[in-house]
Short mmCIF file of C-alpha atoms and ligand atoms in Angstrom, two decimals:
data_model
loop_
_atom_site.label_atom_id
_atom_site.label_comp_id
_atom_site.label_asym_id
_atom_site.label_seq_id
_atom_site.Cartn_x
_atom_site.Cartn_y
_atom_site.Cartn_z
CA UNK Y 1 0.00 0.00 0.00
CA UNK Y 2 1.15 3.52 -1.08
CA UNK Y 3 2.66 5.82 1.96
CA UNK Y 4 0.07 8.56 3.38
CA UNK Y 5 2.53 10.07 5.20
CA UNK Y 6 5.82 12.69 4.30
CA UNK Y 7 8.13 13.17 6.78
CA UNK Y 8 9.74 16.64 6.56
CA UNK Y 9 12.80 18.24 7.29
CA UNK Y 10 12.33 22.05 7.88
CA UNK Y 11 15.58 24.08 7.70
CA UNK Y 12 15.32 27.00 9.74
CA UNK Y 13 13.38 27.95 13.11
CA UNK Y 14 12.91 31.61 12.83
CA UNK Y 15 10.06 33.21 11.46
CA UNK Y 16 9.60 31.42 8.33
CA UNK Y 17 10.53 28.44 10.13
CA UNK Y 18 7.77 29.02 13.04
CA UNK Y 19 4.72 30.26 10.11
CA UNK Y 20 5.78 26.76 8.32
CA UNK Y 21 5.86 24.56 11.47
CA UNK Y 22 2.32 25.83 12.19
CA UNK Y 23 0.80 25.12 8.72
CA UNK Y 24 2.16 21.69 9.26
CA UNK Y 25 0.26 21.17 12.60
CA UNK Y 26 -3.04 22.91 10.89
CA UNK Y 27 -2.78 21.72 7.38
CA UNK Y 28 -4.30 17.61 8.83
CA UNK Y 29 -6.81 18.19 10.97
CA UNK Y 30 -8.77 21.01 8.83
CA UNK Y 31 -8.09 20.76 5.04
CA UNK Y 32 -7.44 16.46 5.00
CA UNK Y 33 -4.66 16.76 2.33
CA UNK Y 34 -3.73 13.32 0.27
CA UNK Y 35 -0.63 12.93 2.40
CA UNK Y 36 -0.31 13.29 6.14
CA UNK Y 37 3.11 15.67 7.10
CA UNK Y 38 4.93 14.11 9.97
CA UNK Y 39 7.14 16.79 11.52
CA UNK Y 40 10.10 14.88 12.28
CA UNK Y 41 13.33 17.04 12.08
CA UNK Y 42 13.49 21.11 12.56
CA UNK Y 43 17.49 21.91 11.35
CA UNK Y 44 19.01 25.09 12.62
CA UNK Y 45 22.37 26.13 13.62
CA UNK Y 46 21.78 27.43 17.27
CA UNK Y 47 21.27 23.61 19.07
CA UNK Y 48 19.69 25.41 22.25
CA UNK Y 49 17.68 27.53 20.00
CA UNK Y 50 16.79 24.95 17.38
CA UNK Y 51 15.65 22.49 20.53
CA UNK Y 52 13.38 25.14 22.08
CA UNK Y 53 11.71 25.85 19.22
CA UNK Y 54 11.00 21.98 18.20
CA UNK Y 55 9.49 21.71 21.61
CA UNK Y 56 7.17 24.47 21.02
CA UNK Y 57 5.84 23.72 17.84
CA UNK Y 58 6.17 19.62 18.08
CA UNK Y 59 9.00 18.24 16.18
CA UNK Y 60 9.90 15.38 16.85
CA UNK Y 61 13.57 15.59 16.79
CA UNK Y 62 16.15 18.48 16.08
CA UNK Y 63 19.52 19.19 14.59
CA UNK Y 64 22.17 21.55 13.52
CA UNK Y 65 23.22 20.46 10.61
CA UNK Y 66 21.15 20.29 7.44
CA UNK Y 67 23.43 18.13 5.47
CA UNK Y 68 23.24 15.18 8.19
CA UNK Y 69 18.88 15.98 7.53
CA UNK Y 70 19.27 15.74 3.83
CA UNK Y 71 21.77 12.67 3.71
CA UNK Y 72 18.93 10.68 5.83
CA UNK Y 73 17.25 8.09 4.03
CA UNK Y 74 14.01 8.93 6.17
CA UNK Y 75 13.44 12.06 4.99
CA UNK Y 76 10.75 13.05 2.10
CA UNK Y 77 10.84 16.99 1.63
CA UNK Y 78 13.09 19.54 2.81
CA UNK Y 79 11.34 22.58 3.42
CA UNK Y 80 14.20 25.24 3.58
CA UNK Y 81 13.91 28.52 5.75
CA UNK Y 82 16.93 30.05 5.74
CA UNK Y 83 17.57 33.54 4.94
CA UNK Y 84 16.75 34.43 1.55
CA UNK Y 85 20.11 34.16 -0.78
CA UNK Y 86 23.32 32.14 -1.52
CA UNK Y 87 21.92 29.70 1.34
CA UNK Y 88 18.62 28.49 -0.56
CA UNK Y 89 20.79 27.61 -3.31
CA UNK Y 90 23.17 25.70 -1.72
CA UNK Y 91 20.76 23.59 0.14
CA UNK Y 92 18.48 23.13 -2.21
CA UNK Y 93 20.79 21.90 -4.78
CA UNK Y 94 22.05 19.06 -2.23
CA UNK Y 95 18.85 18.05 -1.68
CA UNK Y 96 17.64 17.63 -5.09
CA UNK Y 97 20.85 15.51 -5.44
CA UNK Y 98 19.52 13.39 -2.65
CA UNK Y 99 16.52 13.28 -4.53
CA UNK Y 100 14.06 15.35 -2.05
CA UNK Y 101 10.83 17.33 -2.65
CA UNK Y 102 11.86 20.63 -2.15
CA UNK Y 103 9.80 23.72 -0.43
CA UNK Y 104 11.41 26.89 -0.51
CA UNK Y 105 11.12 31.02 0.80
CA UNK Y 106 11.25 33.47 -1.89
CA UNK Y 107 12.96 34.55 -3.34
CA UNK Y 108 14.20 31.34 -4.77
CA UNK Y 109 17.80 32.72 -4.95
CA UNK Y 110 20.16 35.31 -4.80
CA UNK Y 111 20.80 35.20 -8.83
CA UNK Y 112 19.08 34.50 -12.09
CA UNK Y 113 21.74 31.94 -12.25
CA UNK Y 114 21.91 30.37 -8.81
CA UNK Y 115 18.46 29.93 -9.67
CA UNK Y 116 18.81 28.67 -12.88
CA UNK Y 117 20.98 26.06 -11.45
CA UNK Y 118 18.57 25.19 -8.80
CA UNK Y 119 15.32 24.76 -11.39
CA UNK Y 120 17.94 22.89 -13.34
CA UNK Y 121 18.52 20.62 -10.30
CA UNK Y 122 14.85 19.91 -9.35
CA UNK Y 123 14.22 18.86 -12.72
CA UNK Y 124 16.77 16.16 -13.33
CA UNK Y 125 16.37 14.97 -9.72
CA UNK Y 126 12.52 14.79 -11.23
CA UNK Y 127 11.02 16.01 -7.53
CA UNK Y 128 8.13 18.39 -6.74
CA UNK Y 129 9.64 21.59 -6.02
CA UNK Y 130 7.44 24.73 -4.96
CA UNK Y 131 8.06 28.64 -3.96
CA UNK Y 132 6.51 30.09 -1.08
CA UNK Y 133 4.76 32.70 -2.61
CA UNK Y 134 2.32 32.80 -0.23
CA UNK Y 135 -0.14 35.90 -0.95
CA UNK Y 136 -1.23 33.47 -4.33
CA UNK Y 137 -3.27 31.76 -1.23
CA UNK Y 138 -5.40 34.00 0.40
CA UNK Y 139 -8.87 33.40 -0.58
CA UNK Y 140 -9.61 37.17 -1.75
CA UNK Y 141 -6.41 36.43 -4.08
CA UNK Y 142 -7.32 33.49 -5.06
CA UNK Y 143 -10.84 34.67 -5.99
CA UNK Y 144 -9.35 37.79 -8.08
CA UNK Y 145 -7.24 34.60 -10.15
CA UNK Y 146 -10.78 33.08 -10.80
CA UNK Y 147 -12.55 36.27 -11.81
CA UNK Y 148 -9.82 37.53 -14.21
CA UNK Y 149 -9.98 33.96 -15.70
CA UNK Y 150 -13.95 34.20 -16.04
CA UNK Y 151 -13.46 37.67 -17.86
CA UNK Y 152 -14.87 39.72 -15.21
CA UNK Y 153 -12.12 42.62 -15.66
CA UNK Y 154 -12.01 41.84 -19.39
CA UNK Y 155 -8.59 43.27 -21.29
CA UNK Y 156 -6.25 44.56 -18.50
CA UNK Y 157 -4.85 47.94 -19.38
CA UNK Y 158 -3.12 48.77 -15.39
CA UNK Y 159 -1.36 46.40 -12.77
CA UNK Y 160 -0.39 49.06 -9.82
CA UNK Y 161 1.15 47.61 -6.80
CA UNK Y 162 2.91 48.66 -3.33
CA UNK Y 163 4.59 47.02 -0.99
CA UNK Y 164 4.99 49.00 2.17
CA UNK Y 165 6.81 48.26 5.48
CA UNK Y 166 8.01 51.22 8.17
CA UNK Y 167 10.22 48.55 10.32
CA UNK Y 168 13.60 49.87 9.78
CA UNK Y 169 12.54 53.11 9.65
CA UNK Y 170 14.98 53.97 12.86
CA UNK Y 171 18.23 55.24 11.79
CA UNK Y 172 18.94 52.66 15.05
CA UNK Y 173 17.07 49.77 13.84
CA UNK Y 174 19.82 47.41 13.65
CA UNK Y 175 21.87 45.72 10.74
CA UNK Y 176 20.51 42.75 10.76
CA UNK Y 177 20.48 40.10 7.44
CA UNK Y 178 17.92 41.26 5.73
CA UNK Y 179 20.14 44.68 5.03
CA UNK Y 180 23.46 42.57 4.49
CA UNK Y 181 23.47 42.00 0.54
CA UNK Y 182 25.62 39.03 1.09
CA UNK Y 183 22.88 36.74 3.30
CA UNK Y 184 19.73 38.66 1.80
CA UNK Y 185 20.90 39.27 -1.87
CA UNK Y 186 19.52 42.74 -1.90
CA UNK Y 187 16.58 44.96 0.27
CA UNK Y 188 13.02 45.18 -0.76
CA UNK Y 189 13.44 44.05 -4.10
CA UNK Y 190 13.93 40.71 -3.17
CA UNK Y 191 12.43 40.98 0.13
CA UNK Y 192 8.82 42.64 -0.79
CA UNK Y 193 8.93 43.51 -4.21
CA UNK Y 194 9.13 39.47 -5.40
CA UNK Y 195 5.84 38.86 -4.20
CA UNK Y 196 4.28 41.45 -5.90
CA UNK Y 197 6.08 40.46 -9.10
CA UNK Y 198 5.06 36.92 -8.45
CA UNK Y 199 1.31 37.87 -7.80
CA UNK Y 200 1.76 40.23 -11.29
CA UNK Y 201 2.81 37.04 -13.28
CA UNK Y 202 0.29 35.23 -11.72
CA UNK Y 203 -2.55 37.16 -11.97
CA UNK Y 204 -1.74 39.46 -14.96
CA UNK Y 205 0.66 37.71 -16.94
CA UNK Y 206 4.92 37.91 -18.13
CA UNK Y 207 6.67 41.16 -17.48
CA UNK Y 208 8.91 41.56 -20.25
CA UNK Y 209 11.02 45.10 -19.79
CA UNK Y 210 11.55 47.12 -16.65
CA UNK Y 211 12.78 50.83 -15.78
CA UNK Y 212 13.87 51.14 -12.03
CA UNK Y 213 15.44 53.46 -9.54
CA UNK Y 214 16.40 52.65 -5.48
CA UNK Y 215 17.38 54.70 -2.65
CA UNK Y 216 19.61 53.99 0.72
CA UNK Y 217 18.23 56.59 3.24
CA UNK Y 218 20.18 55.47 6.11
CA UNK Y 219 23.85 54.64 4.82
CA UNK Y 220 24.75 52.69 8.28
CA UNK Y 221 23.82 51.35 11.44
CA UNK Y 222 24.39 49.22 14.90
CA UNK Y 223 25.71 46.13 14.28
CA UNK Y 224 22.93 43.02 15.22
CA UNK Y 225 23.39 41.13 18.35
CA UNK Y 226 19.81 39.48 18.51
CA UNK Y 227 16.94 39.20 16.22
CA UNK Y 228 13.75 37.69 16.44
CA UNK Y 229 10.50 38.34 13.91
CA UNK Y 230 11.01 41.67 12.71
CA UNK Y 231 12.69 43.38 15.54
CA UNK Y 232 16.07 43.05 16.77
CA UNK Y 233 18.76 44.65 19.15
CA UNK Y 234 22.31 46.08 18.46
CA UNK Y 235 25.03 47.34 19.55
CA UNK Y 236 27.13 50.56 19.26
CA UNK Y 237 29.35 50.27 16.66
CA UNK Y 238 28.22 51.47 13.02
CA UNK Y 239 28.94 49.26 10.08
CA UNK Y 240 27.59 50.38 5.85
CA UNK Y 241 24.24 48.94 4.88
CA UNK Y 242 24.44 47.24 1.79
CA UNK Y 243 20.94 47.01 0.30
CA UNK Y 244 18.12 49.58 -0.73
CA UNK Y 245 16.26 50.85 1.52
CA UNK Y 246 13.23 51.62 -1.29
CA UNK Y 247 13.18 50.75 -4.49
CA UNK Y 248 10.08 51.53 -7.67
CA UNK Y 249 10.13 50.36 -11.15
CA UNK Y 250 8.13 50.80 -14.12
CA UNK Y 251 7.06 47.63 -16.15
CA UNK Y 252 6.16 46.77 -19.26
CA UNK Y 253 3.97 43.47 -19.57
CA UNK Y 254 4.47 41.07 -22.26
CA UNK Y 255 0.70 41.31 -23.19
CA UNK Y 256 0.73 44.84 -23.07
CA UNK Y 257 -0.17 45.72 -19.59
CA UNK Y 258 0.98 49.00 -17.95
CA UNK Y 259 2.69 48.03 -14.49
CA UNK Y 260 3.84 50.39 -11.33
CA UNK Y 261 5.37 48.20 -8.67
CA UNK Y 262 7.34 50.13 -5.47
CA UNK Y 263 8.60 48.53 -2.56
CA UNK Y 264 9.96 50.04 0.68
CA UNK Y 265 10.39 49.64 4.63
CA UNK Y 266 10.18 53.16 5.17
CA UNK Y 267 6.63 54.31 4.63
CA UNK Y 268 5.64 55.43 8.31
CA UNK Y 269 2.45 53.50 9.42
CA UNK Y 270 2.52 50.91 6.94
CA UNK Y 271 3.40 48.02 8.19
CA UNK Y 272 2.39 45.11 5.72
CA UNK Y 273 0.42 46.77 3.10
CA UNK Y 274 1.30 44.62 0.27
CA UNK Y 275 -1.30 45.78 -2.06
CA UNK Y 276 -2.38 45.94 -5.72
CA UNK Y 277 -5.39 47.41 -7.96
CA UNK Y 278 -5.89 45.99 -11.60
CA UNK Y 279 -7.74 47.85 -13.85
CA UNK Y 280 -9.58 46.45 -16.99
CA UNK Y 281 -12.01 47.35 -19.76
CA UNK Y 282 -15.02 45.75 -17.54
CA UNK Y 283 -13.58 46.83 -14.60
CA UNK Y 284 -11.40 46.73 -11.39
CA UNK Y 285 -9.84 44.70 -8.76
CA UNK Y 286 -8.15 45.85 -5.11
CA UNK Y 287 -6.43 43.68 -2.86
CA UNK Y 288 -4.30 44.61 0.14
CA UNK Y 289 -3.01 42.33 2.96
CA UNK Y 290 -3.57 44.62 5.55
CA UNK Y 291 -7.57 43.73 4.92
CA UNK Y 292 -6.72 40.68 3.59
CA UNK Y 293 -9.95 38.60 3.66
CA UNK Y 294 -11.87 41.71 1.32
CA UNK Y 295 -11.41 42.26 -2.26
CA UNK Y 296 -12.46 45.18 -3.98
CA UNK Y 297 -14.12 45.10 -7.02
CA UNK Y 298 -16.09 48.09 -9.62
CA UNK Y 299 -17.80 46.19 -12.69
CA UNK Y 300 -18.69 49.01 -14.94
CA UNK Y 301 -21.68 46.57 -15.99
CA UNK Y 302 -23.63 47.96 -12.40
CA UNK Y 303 -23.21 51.82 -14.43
CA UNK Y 304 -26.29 50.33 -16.72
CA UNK Y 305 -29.08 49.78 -13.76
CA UNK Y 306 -32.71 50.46 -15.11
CA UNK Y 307 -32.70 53.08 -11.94
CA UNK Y 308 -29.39 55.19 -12.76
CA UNK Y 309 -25.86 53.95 -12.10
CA UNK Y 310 -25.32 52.19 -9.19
CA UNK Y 311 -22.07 51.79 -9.84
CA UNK Y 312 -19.11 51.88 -7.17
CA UNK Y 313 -16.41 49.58 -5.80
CA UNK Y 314 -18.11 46.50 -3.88
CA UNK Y 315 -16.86 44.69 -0.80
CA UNK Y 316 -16.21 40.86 -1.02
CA UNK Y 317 -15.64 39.07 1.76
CA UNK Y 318 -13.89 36.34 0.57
CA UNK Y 319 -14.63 34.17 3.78
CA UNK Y 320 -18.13 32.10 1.86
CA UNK Y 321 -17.68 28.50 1.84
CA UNK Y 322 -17.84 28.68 -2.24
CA UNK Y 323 -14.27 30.75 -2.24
CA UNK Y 324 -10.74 29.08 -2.65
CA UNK Y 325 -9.83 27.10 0.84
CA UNK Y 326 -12.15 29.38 2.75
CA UNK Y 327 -14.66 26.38 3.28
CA UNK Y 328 -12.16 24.28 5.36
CA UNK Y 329 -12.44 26.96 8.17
CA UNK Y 330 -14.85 28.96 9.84
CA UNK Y 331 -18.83 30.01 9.10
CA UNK Y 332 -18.73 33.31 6.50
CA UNK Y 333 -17.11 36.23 7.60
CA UNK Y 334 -15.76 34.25 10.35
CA UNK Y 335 -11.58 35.68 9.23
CA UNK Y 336 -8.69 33.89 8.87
CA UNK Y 337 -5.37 35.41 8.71
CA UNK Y 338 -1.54 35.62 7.46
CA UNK Y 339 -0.64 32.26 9.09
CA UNK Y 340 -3.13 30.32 6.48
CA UNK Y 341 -1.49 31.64 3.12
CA UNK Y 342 1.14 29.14 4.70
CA UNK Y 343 -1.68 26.20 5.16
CA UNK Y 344 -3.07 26.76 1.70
CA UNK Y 345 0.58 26.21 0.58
CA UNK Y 346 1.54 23.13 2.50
CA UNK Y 347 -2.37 21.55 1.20
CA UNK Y 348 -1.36 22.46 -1.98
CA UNK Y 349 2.40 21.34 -1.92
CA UNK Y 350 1.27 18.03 -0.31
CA UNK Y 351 -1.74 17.12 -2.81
CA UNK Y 352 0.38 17.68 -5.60
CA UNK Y 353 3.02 15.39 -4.36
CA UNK Y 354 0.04 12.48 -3.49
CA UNK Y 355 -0.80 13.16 -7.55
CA UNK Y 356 2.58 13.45 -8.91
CA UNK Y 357 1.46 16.29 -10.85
CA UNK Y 358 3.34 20.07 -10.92
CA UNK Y 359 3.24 22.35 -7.27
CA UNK Y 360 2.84 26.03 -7.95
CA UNK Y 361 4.51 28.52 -7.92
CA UNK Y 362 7.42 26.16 -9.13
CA UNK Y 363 10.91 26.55 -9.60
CA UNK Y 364 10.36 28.13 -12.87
CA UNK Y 365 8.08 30.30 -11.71
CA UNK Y 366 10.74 31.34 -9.09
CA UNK Y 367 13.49 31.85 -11.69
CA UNK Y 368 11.26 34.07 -13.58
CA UNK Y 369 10.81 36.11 -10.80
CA UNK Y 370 14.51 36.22 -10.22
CA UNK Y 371 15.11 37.12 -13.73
CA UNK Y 372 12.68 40.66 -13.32
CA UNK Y 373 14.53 41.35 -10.18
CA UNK Y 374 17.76 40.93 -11.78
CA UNK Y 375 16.40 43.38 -14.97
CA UNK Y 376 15.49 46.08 -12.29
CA UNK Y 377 19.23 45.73 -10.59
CA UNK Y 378 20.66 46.06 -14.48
CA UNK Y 379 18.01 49.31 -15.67
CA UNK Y 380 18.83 50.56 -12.09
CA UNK Y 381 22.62 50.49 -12.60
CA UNK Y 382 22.37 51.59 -16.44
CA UNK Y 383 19.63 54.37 -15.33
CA UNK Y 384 17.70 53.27 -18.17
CA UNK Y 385 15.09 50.35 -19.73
CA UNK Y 386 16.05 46.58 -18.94
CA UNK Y 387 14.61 43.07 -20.53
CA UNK Y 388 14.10 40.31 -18.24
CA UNK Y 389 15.83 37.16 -19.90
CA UNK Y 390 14.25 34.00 -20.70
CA UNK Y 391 14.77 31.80 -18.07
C1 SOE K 401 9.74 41.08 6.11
O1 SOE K 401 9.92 42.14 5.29
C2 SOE K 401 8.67 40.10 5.62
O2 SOE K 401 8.48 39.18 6.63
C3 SOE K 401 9.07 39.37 4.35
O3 SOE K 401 10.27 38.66 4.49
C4 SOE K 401 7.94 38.46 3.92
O4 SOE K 401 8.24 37.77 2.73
C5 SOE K 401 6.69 39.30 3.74
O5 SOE K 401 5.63 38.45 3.40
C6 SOE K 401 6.34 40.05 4.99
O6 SOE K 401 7.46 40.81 5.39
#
């Protein structure tokens, strides 16, 4: 008889690591996916750290080094939470060589070709390899995939998005990795700005050129002694930041769509306002994460009532039973929140395993992402227009 079962190995404790570890314990008992995860071994380097947090969230066993995970014969999927960059890629390509399902953090890599290399890797090893995009998987997103498909906007002319974060906005915030190029790769670009590329090729379709520009407000800061979440503490010496601290682009869509995207941790007050508005020949589409369960939505069919226009942006709560995943939780308007974008994922990721058929968004998916960033970092540093390569 066929397993029901996949025991994981989860690289990575932190915050990723903790948002994962919960979708794990969730994903069972309330969406029933085709294969059961067994959390058997949380990886991280800190063994006091990596042991406290197994205990919390129910691991069955922990360890500090991810190679001695990925060589054990035991293990199905490595789910890898390390910081975004150079890391992903190296552990990802050992465990495709081991011949692991892989789940990974965006942004896939640090490179258009580290990740090149990586969807190169999944591919021969011939395992299921997924991104964690994870905004793809809130219901009000997933609803705005299905009504695009169904015509409702009808020919997109506008994708406009922000992502806006105020956490480092402290000259004394701490240099922690997500401002060292060298563990992160770069600032918001990869950091924010890849989901809201991802969610653009997802929703709208291929970007195919990009114009961009980035700014470093604060040049440097405390060194990090601790970090936890988003908030850290540091010391007194001052060492360079070496990403952006904001960075916009313009974009040309392959289809012909007209695309804003901007991305920064220094817009005071906003603190996860990852948002986007689509506008169409039928109509229009708003989504931000900050209201995450309501999408906004003006069909300019309601201008045309027999009584005048009643025409105006509508409310949907995308909580009914007949929306993407919302039916394996709560009674309408009943909200869910951030941590189930991650349980959407891991019922996703784990179905398509049980079928053998493709995860998304896949390694490819990834790399194209990679290869936009990368075209912003080239117009940025040419001050002009950039193509994103084939991947
Ligand atoms: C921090 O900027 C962060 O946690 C990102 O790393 C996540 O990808 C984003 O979803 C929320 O903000």
């Amino acid at each position: 008889m066929a397993k029901d079962t996949l025991n994981i190995g989860l690289i990575g404790y932190k915050f990723m690591g903790t948002a994962h570890s919960n979708a794990y314990r969730q994903v069972a008992p309330f969406m029933g996916p085709a294969l059961q995860p067994v959390m058997q071994v949380l990886c991280g380097r800190d063994a006091a750290g990596v042991s406290a947090a197994a205990a919390k969230m129910g691991w069955q066993e922990c360890a500090t080094d991810w190679r001695e995970v990925i060589a054990r014969d035991d293990i199905d999927l490595i789910d890898i939470c390390t910081p975004s960059g150079p890391s992903h890629t190296e552990i990802a390509l050992a465990a495709a060589q081991a011949g692991k399902h892989i789940f990974c953090e965006k942004p896939l890599a640090a490179s258009l070709d580290d990740a090149r290399a990586m969807l190169s890797a999944v591919q021969a090893a011939g395992v299921t390899h997924m991104v964690n995009f994870n905004y793809r998987r809130c219901p009000a997103v997933a609803l705005a995939k299905k009504m695009i498909e169904a015509g409702e906007l009808g020919e997109i002319y506008h994708w406009r998005s922000v992502y806006l974060q105020d956490w480092i906005i402290d000259p004394d915030f701490p240099l922690v990795w997500r401002l060292d190029k060298s563990i992160a790769g770069s600032g918001p670009l990869g950091d924010l700005a890849a989901h809201s590329i991802d969610l653009a090729h997802h929703l709208v379709g291929p970007i195919a050129a990009v114009s961009g520009m980035e700014q470093t407000f604060v040049k440097e800061r405390p060194v990090a002694e601790a970090m936890g979440g988003l908030q850290a503490t540091g010391g007194s010496a001052r060492v360079p930041v070496t990403v952006e601290d904001a960075v916009a682009f313009l974009a040309r869509f392959e289809n012909g769509v007209f695309g804003t995207f901007e991305a920064t941790r220094f817009a005071a007050g906003r603190k996860n306002c990852n948002r986007f508005e689509i506008n169409g020949s039928k109509g229009s589409l708003v989504w931000n994460m900050e209201t995450m369960n309501e999408l906004e939505f003006y069909s300019r069919a309601d201008e045309k009532a027999a009584v005048g226009s009643l025409a105006g942006f509508r409310l949907i709560q995308a909580t009914d039973g007949s929306h993407p995943y919302a039916g394996h939780w709560w009674p309408p308007a009943h909200i869910i929140g951030y941590e189930h974008s991650f349980t959407h994922g891991v019922y996703d990721l784990l179905n398509a395993i049980a079928a053998g058929t493709p995860a998304e968004p896949d390694f490819l998916d990834g790399a194209k992402c990679q290869a936009v960033l990368e075209a912003v970092t080239r117009s940025i540093a040419s001050s002009g227009w950039a193509s994103v390569e084939a991947v």
